[in-house]
Short mmCIF file of C-alpha atoms and ligand atoms in Angstrom, two decimals:
data_model
loop_
_atom_site.label_atom_id
_atom_site.label_comp_id
_atom_site.label_asym_id
_atom_site.label_seq_id
_atom_site.Cartn_x
_atom_site.Cartn_y
_atom_site.Cartn_z
CA MET O 1 29.64 -1.87 -28.88
CA LEU O 2 33.28 -2.01 -27.57
CA PHE O 3 35.52 0.78 -26.49
CA PRO O 4 36.71 3.07 -28.11
CA ASP O 5 34.00 3.05 -30.51
CA TYR O 6 31.12 2.99 -28.22
CA ARG O 7 31.53 5.08 -25.17
CA PRO O 8 28.34 5.07 -22.82
CA ARG O 9 29.90 8.58 -21.09
CA ARG O 10 28.72 10.47 -24.12
CA LEU O 11 25.04 10.13 -23.57
CA ARG O 12 25.97 10.92 -19.78
CA GLN O 13 27.51 14.16 -20.40
CA ASN O 14 24.86 16.60 -19.25
CA GLU O 15 21.45 16.79 -17.88
CA ALA O 16 19.59 17.06 -21.31
CA PHE O 17 21.33 13.83 -22.65
CA ARG O 18 20.50 12.13 -19.25
CA ARG O 19 17.06 13.18 -19.71
CA MET O 20 16.57 12.05 -23.29
CA ILE O 21 17.47 8.57 -22.74
CA ARG O 22 16.07 8.01 -19.25
CA GLU O 23 14.17 4.76 -19.36
CA THR O 24 12.34 4.85 -15.97
CA VAL O 25 10.28 8.45 -14.99
CA LEU O 26 8.32 8.48 -12.20
CA SER O 27 4.97 10.25 -11.67
CA VAL O 28 2.79 11.79 -9.01
CA ASP O 29 0.10 9.83 -11.21
CA ASP O 30 1.67 6.85 -9.68
CA PHE O 31 1.03 7.45 -5.99
CA ILE O 32 -0.82 6.12 -3.68
CA LEU O 33 -0.74 7.83 -0.34
CA PRO O 34 -1.66 5.51 2.94
CA LEU O 35 -3.51 7.50 5.77
CA PHE O 36 -4.65 6.40 9.04
CA ALA O 37 -8.06 7.09 10.32
CA ILE O 38 -8.82 7.24 14.07
CA GLY O 39 -11.96 8.42 15.85
CA GLY O 40 -12.60 11.91 17.70
CA LYS O 41 -11.79 15.50 16.70
CA ASN O 42 -9.03 17.50 16.71
CA VAL O 43 -6.58 14.59 16.77
CA LYS O 44 -3.33 14.33 15.27
CA ASN O 45 -1.13 11.77 17.26
CA PRO O 46 2.34 11.63 15.42
CA ILE O 47 3.58 7.86 14.86
CA ASP O 48 6.82 7.95 16.26
CA SER O 49 8.71 5.55 14.07
CA MET O 50 7.13 7.26 11.25
CA PRO O 51 8.05 11.24 10.63
CA GLY O 52 5.21 13.26 9.03
CA HIS O 53 2.72 10.58 9.65
CA PHE O 54 -0.27 10.73 12.24
CA GLN O 55 -3.12 8.64 13.44
CA LEU O 56 -5.60 11.48 11.92
CA SER O 57 -9.41 12.43 13.28
CA ILE O 58 -11.66 12.79 10.18
CA ASP O 59 -10.98 16.90 9.98
CA TYR O 60 -7.68 16.21 9.95
CA LEU O 61 -7.79 13.44 7.44
CA ILE O 62 -9.50 15.69 5.04
CA LYS O 63 -6.73 18.48 5.34
CA THR O 64 -4.09 15.88 4.74
CA ALA O 65 -6.10 14.59 2.11
CA LYS O 66 -6.86 17.62 0.44
CA THR O 67 -3.09 18.49 0.56
CA ALA O 68 -2.51 15.08 -0.75
CA TYR O 69 -4.83 15.92 -3.80
CA ASP O 70 -3.59 19.45 -4.28
CA LEU O 71 -0.24 18.13 -5.26
CA GLY O 72 -1.86 15.90 -7.87
CA ILE O 73 -1.60 12.47 -5.76
CA PRO O 74 -4.64 10.52 -7.14
CA ALA O 75 -5.61 8.35 -4.47
CA VAL O 76 -5.11 7.42 -0.47
CA MET O 77 -5.34 3.92 1.11
CA LEU O 78 -7.06 4.24 4.36
CA PHE O 79 -6.54 2.38 7.58
CA GLY O 80 -8.81 2.48 10.52
CA ILE O 81 -8.29 2.37 14.00
CA PRO O 82 -11.29 1.39 16.12
CA ASP O 83 -12.49 2.61 19.21
CA LYS O 84 -12.98 -1.36 20.55
CA LYS O 85 -11.72 -4.53 19.08
CA ASP O 86 -13.68 -7.84 19.62
CA ALA O 87 -13.21 -11.61 18.37
CA LEU O 88 -15.14 -10.89 15.30
CA ALA O 89 -13.82 -7.59 14.01
CA THR O 90 -17.39 -6.11 14.29
CA SER O 91 -15.86 -2.29 13.86
CA ALA O 92 -14.53 -3.44 10.35
CA TYR O 93 -17.87 -3.80 9.03
CA ALA O 94 -19.81 -1.51 11.30
CA LYS O 95 -21.97 0.72 8.99
CA ASP O 96 -20.61 3.27 10.98
CA GLY O 97 -17.13 2.30 11.74
CA ILE O 98 -14.24 4.77 11.36
CA VAL O 99 -13.47 3.48 7.66
CA GLN O 100 -16.85 3.89 6.42
CA LYS O 101 -17.27 7.43 8.04
CA ALA O 102 -13.80 8.39 6.83
CA THR O 103 -14.37 7.35 3.54
CA LYS O 104 -18.09 9.40 3.35
CA ALA O 105 -16.30 12.53 4.72
CA LEU O 106 -13.52 12.05 2.23
CA LYS O 107 -15.79 11.69 -1.33
CA ASP O 108 -18.25 14.35 0.28
CA ARG O 109 -15.29 16.77 0.55
CA ILE O 110 -12.65 15.68 -2.08
CA PRO O 111 -14.93 13.85 -4.58
CA ASP O 112 -12.43 13.81 -7.46
CA LEU O 113 -9.51 12.05 -5.08
CA LEU O 114 -9.53 7.74 -5.07
CA VAL O 115 -10.72 6.49 -1.81
CA ILE O 116 -9.00 2.67 -1.58
CA THR O 117 -9.98 0.89 1.82
CA ASP O 118 -7.58 -1.42 3.12
CA VAL O 119 -9.95 -4.63 4.10
CA CYS O 120 -8.54 -6.48 6.58
CA LEU O 121 -9.63 -7.36 10.16
CA CYS O 122 -6.47 -7.36 12.21
CA GLN O 123 -6.72 -3.60 13.56
CA TYR O 124 -10.45 -5.10 14.75
CA MET O 125 -9.60 -8.27 16.35
CA ASP O 126 -8.97 -8.25 20.05
CA HIS O 127 -6.12 -10.80 19.26
CA GLY O 128 -5.13 -8.80 16.24
CA HIS O 129 -4.91 -11.89 13.44
CA CYS O 130 -6.21 -10.88 9.95
CA GLY O 131 -9.25 -13.89 10.51
CA ILE O 132 -11.22 -15.50 12.61
CA VAL O 133 -9.11 -17.59 15.25
CA GLU O 134 -10.78 -21.34 16.48
CA GLY O 135 -7.85 -22.41 19.16
CA LYS O 136 -4.60 -21.24 18.05
CA SER O 137 -5.25 -21.17 14.38
CA VAL O 138 -6.65 -18.49 11.68
CA ASP O 139 -9.68 -20.12 10.10
CA ASN O 140 -9.79 -19.08 6.34
CA ASP O 141 -13.12 -19.83 5.17
CA SER O 142 -15.32 -18.94 8.00
CA THR O 143 -13.09 -15.52 7.63
CA LEU O 144 -14.10 -15.12 3.95
CA ASP O 145 -17.80 -13.77 4.74
CA LEU O 146 -16.53 -11.26 7.35
CA LEU O 147 -14.00 -9.52 4.57
CA ALA O 148 -16.93 -9.87 1.97
CA GLY O 149 -19.25 -7.99 4.29
CA THR O 150 -16.01 -5.35 4.99
CA ALA O 151 -15.21 -4.93 1.65
CA LEU O 152 -19.46 -4.09 1.01
CA THR O 153 -19.68 -1.73 3.99
CA HIS O 154 -16.46 0.13 2.14
CA ALA O 155 -18.23 0.02 -1.09
CA LYS O 156 -21.67 1.49 0.20
CA SER O 157 -19.83 4.20 2.17
CA GLY O 158 -18.29 5.03 -1.91
CA ALA O 159 -15.19 3.80 -1.66
CA ASP O 160 -13.56 3.72 -5.23
CA MET O 161 -11.33 0.39 -4.96
CA VAL O 162 -11.27 -2.42 -2.06
CA ALA O 163 -7.92 -3.49 -1.48
CA PRO O 164 -8.09 -6.90 0.56
CA SER O 165 -4.62 -7.80 2.58
CA ASP O 166 -5.59 -10.53 4.65
CA MET O 167 -3.97 -13.15 2.83
CA MET O 168 -6.73 -15.83 3.40
CA ASP O 169 -7.41 -18.04 0.19
CA GLY O 170 -10.20 -17.29 -2.11
CA ARG O 171 -11.13 -13.92 -0.64
CA VAL O 172 -11.09 -11.83 -3.91
CA ALA O 173 -13.81 -14.43 -5.14
CA GLU O 174 -15.77 -13.78 -2.12
CA ILE O 175 -15.25 -10.16 -2.65
CA ARG O 176 -16.22 -9.96 -6.20
CA GLY O 177 -19.23 -12.01 -5.84
CA ILE O 178 -20.82 -9.92 -2.97
CA LEU O 179 -19.83 -6.68 -4.68
CA ASP O 180 -21.39 -7.67 -7.97
CA ASP O 181 -24.56 -9.25 -6.00
CA ASN O 182 -25.53 -5.76 -4.30
CA GLY O 183 -24.48 -3.56 -7.32
CA TYR O 184 -20.70 -2.89 -7.34
CA SER O 185 -19.69 -4.73 -10.09
CA HIS O 186 -17.92 -1.18 -11.16
CA ILE O 187 -15.67 -1.11 -7.95
CA PRO O 188 -12.34 -2.49 -8.73
CA ILE O 189 -10.26 -5.18 -6.50
CA MET O 190 -6.61 -4.43 -5.84
CA SER O 191 -5.69 -7.36 -3.97
CA TYR O 192 -2.77 -7.44 -1.81
CA ALA O 193 -1.96 -10.86 -3.90
CA ALA O 194 1.81 -11.54 -2.91
CA LYS O 195 2.13 -10.25 0.77
CA TYR O 196 5.33 -11.68 2.47
CA CYS O 197 5.44 -12.31 6.11
CA SER O 198 7.65 -9.40 6.71
CA SER O 199 9.60 -8.10 9.38
CA TYR O 200 8.78 -4.50 7.86
CA TYR O 201 5.67 -3.84 8.94
CA GLY O 202 6.60 -3.06 12.44
CA PRO O 203 5.86 0.82 12.56
CA PHE O 204 2.86 0.28 11.03
CA ARG O 205 1.21 -2.05 13.38
CA ALA O 206 2.69 0.03 16.30
CA ALA O 207 0.75 3.27 13.96
CA ALA O 208 -2.58 0.80 13.75
CA HIS O 209 -2.49 -1.38 16.84
CA SER O 210 -2.68 -4.26 15.05
CA ALA O 211 -0.16 -6.49 16.02
CA PRO O 212 -0.71 -10.06 16.83
CA GLN O 213 -1.18 -10.75 20.57
CA PHE O 214 -0.15 -14.62 20.27
CA GLY O 215 2.09 -16.18 17.26
CA ASP O 216 2.80 -14.60 13.78
CA ARG O 217 1.33 -14.12 10.22
CA ARG O 218 3.63 -17.26 9.13
CA THR O 219 0.45 -19.27 8.33
CA TYR O 220 -1.11 -16.94 6.15
CA GLN O 221 1.24 -14.06 4.70
CA MET O 222 3.95 -15.52 2.25
CA ASP O 223 7.40 -17.21 3.32
CA PRO O 224 10.12 -14.51 2.03
CA ALA O 225 12.00 -17.03 0.52
CA ASN O 226 9.37 -18.00 -2.13
CA SER O 227 8.95 -16.57 -5.68
CA ASN O 228 7.43 -19.04 -7.78
CA GLU O 229 4.64 -18.97 -5.09
CA ALA O 230 3.70 -15.07 -5.86
CA ILE O 231 3.18 -16.30 -9.41
CA ARG O 232 0.60 -18.79 -8.57
CA GLU O 233 -0.84 -16.40 -5.69
CA ALA O 234 -1.16 -13.86 -8.15
CA THR O 235 -2.48 -15.94 -11.28
CA MET O 236 -5.51 -17.07 -8.44
CA ASP O 237 -6.37 -13.55 -8.14
CA VAL O 238 -6.38 -12.54 -11.47
CA GLU O 239 -9.13 -15.69 -12.09
CA GLU O 240 -10.91 -14.65 -8.86
CA GLY O 241 -11.24 -11.22 -10.67
CA ALA O 242 -8.52 -8.87 -9.13
CA ASP O 243 -7.94 -5.86 -11.35
CA ILE O 244 -4.95 -4.74 -9.84
CA ILE O 245 -2.01 -7.02 -8.67
CA MET O 246 0.02 -5.78 -5.69
CA VAL O 247 3.53 -7.35 -4.54
CA LYS O 248 4.26 -5.98 -0.74
CA PRO O 249 7.09 -5.21 0.72
CA ALA O 250 8.46 -3.54 -2.10
CA LEU O 251 12.23 -2.77 -1.77
CA PRO O 252 13.57 -6.33 -0.36
CA TYR O 253 10.98 -8.12 -3.05
CA LEU O 254 12.17 -6.01 -6.34
CA ASP O 255 12.40 -9.31 -8.10
CA ILE O 256 9.13 -10.77 -7.51
CA ILE O 257 7.69 -7.18 -8.98
CA PHE O 258 10.02 -7.67 -11.95
CA ARG O 259 8.51 -11.50 -12.08
CA VAL O 260 4.93 -10.52 -11.33
CA SER O 261 5.08 -7.56 -13.86
CA GLN O 262 6.30 -9.45 -16.65
CA GLU O 263 4.24 -12.90 -16.07
CA ILE O 264 1.09 -11.14 -15.25
CA ASP O 265 -1.09 -9.06 -17.30
CA LEU O 266 -2.74 -6.54 -15.24
CA PRO O 267 -1.36 -3.21 -13.28
CA VAL O 268 1.10 -3.69 -10.71
CA ALA O 269 0.94 -1.94 -7.84
CA ALA O 270 4.00 -2.28 -5.26
CA TYR O 271 4.04 -1.03 -1.26
CA ASN O 272 6.91 0.76 -0.19
CA VAL O 273 6.06 -0.48 3.42
CA SER O 274 6.49 1.13 6.83
CA GLY O 275 9.90 -0.36 7.82
CA GLU O 276 11.50 0.91 4.41
CA PHE O 277 10.27 4.24 4.84
CA ALA O 278 11.63 4.21 8.62
CA MET O 279 15.09 3.01 7.89
CA ILE O 280 15.23 5.92 5.32
CA LYS O 281 13.92 8.39 7.99
CA ALA O 282 16.12 7.13 10.22
CA ALA O 283 19.39 7.09 8.59
CA ASP O 284 18.56 11.07 7.22
CA GLN O 285 17.73 11.70 11.22
CA MET O 286 21.50 10.55 11.76
CA GLY O 287 22.98 12.40 9.07
CA TRP O 288 24.06 9.43 7.55
CA ILE O 289 22.38 9.65 4.07
CA ASP O 290 20.51 12.11 2.20
CA GLY O 291 17.01 11.47 2.88
CA LYS O 292 15.59 13.14 0.17
CA LYS O 293 17.97 11.67 -2.56
CA VAL O 294 17.65 7.76 -1.30
CA MET O 295 13.90 8.76 -0.96
CA MET O 296 13.90 9.44 -5.07
CA GLU O 297 16.32 6.81 -5.91
CA THR O 298 14.26 4.16 -3.83
CA LEU O 299 10.77 4.88 -5.65
CA THR O 300 12.76 5.11 -8.73
CA SER O 301 14.02 1.61 -8.28
CA ILE O 302 10.60 -0.01 -7.44
CA LYS O 303 9.00 1.66 -10.99
CA ARG O 304 12.12 0.35 -12.70
CA ALA O 305 11.35 -3.23 -11.26
CA GLY O 306 7.63 -2.91 -12.97
CA ALA O 307 5.35 -1.58 -10.69
CA ASP O 308 2.75 0.79 -12.29
CA ILE O 309 1.83 2.13 -8.88
CA ILE O 310 3.33 2.65 -5.64
CA LEU O 311 1.82 3.19 -2.61
CA THR O 312 4.46 4.80 -0.13
CA TYR O 313 4.63 7.19 2.98
CA PHE O 314 6.72 9.15 0.75
CA ALA O 315 4.01 10.31 -1.74
CA MET O 316 3.67 13.69 -0.96
CA GLU O 317 7.47 14.61 -0.13
CA ALA O 318 8.23 13.12 -3.65
CA ALA O 319 5.27 14.68 -5.29
CA GLU O 320 6.34 18.27 -3.77
CA ILE O 321 10.04 17.54 -5.83
CA LEU O 322 8.48 15.90 -9.03
CA ASN O 323 6.19 19.19 -9.39
CA GLY O 324 9.18 21.28 -8.39
CA ARG O 325 10.80 19.59 -11.47
CA ARG O 326 7.99 21.08 -14.18
C1 PBG Q 1 -2.77 -5.38 7.73
C2 PBG Q 1 -1.94 -4.70 7.04
C3 PBG Q 1 -0.53 -4.62 7.58
C4 PBG Q 1 0.10 -3.55 6.32
C5 PBG Q 1 -1.12 -3.44 5.55
N1 PBG Q 1 -2.10 -4.00 6.11
C6 PBG Q 1 0.69 -4.93 8.27
C7 PBG Q 1 0.69 -6.58 8.76
O1 PBG Q 1 0.20 -7.55 7.26
O2 PBG Q 1 0.81 -7.20 9.49
C8 PBG Q 1 1.56 -3.34 6.61
C9 PBG Q 1 1.83 -1.98 5.92
C10 PBG Q 1 3.09 -0.98 6.19
O3 PBG Q 1 4.39 -2.02 7.03
O4 PBG Q 1 3.43 -0.39 5.89
N2 PBG Q 1 -3.05 -6.79 7.03
ZN1 ZN Q 2 -4.53 -7.69 8.74
#
């Protein structure tokens, strides 16, 4: 394979050749669109750092989800913004909580769109942490009950899959157990298995009002410096009964996505998080990059690294481009 016998440029000379040997092909089928549900009617509050995204009351949520469905996007991921917060996150597992109501409404109106629910407590806790706080620390084992209870109410509301993002130890087993005991053994769990303590979540926390009121999440989310630990986390979740393993964020952790996809025998999801989205949007608005092209390159890189599924705020924009190519 040496020049001049081999000339890699031969297969790059036109789009037909390039298409023929392309190794990674993005598809609308790969996408999950995250959506933010809030109470009230006729509410569509723009999220400043996430252009094109809104806190949506259920009426608008249905409209947006319908647009996504019509674009061919198979699934949405629901995050709730509750009316009230307390020290036990009671709105997270209330029968008529925002995610529970939104899930019912979506499954009622767009039955074939998969509704995945984020299972965590931070938006519902007055202190903004992902578990029960005792003193200054987040207590693992007492939190498991609340997480499992939350997942069960989501399933009862019609969720097609639950996605725990709290990073407490043992939560996948706890959720699997409660779902199985209540007749929901068919509901899969997508585990945020390797979720890093990242500063790329900033725009999301502003949108979901979920920033911790003291300290940070370093005692439960992973240290960005670690890679072997991601494999241990993912392996545990496989053993506890996870169906899909997620790595989050995506871009600064492409190496983790690659390793997990090589070493773990389950579908791998990657979460292209709010800060990754915001940076591209900001640079595009400044005229410093071509936002659409950078979006497609970014999503392709996440898939090339090994992700089977991509959670992304770009889902609808990218779907429009992909659909236009057909
Ligand atoms: C809450 C949660 C977060 C995200 C998803 N679920 C934020 C956090 O852990 O602080 C981040 C998503 C994003 O930035 O797009 N458990
Ligand atoms: Zn949380």
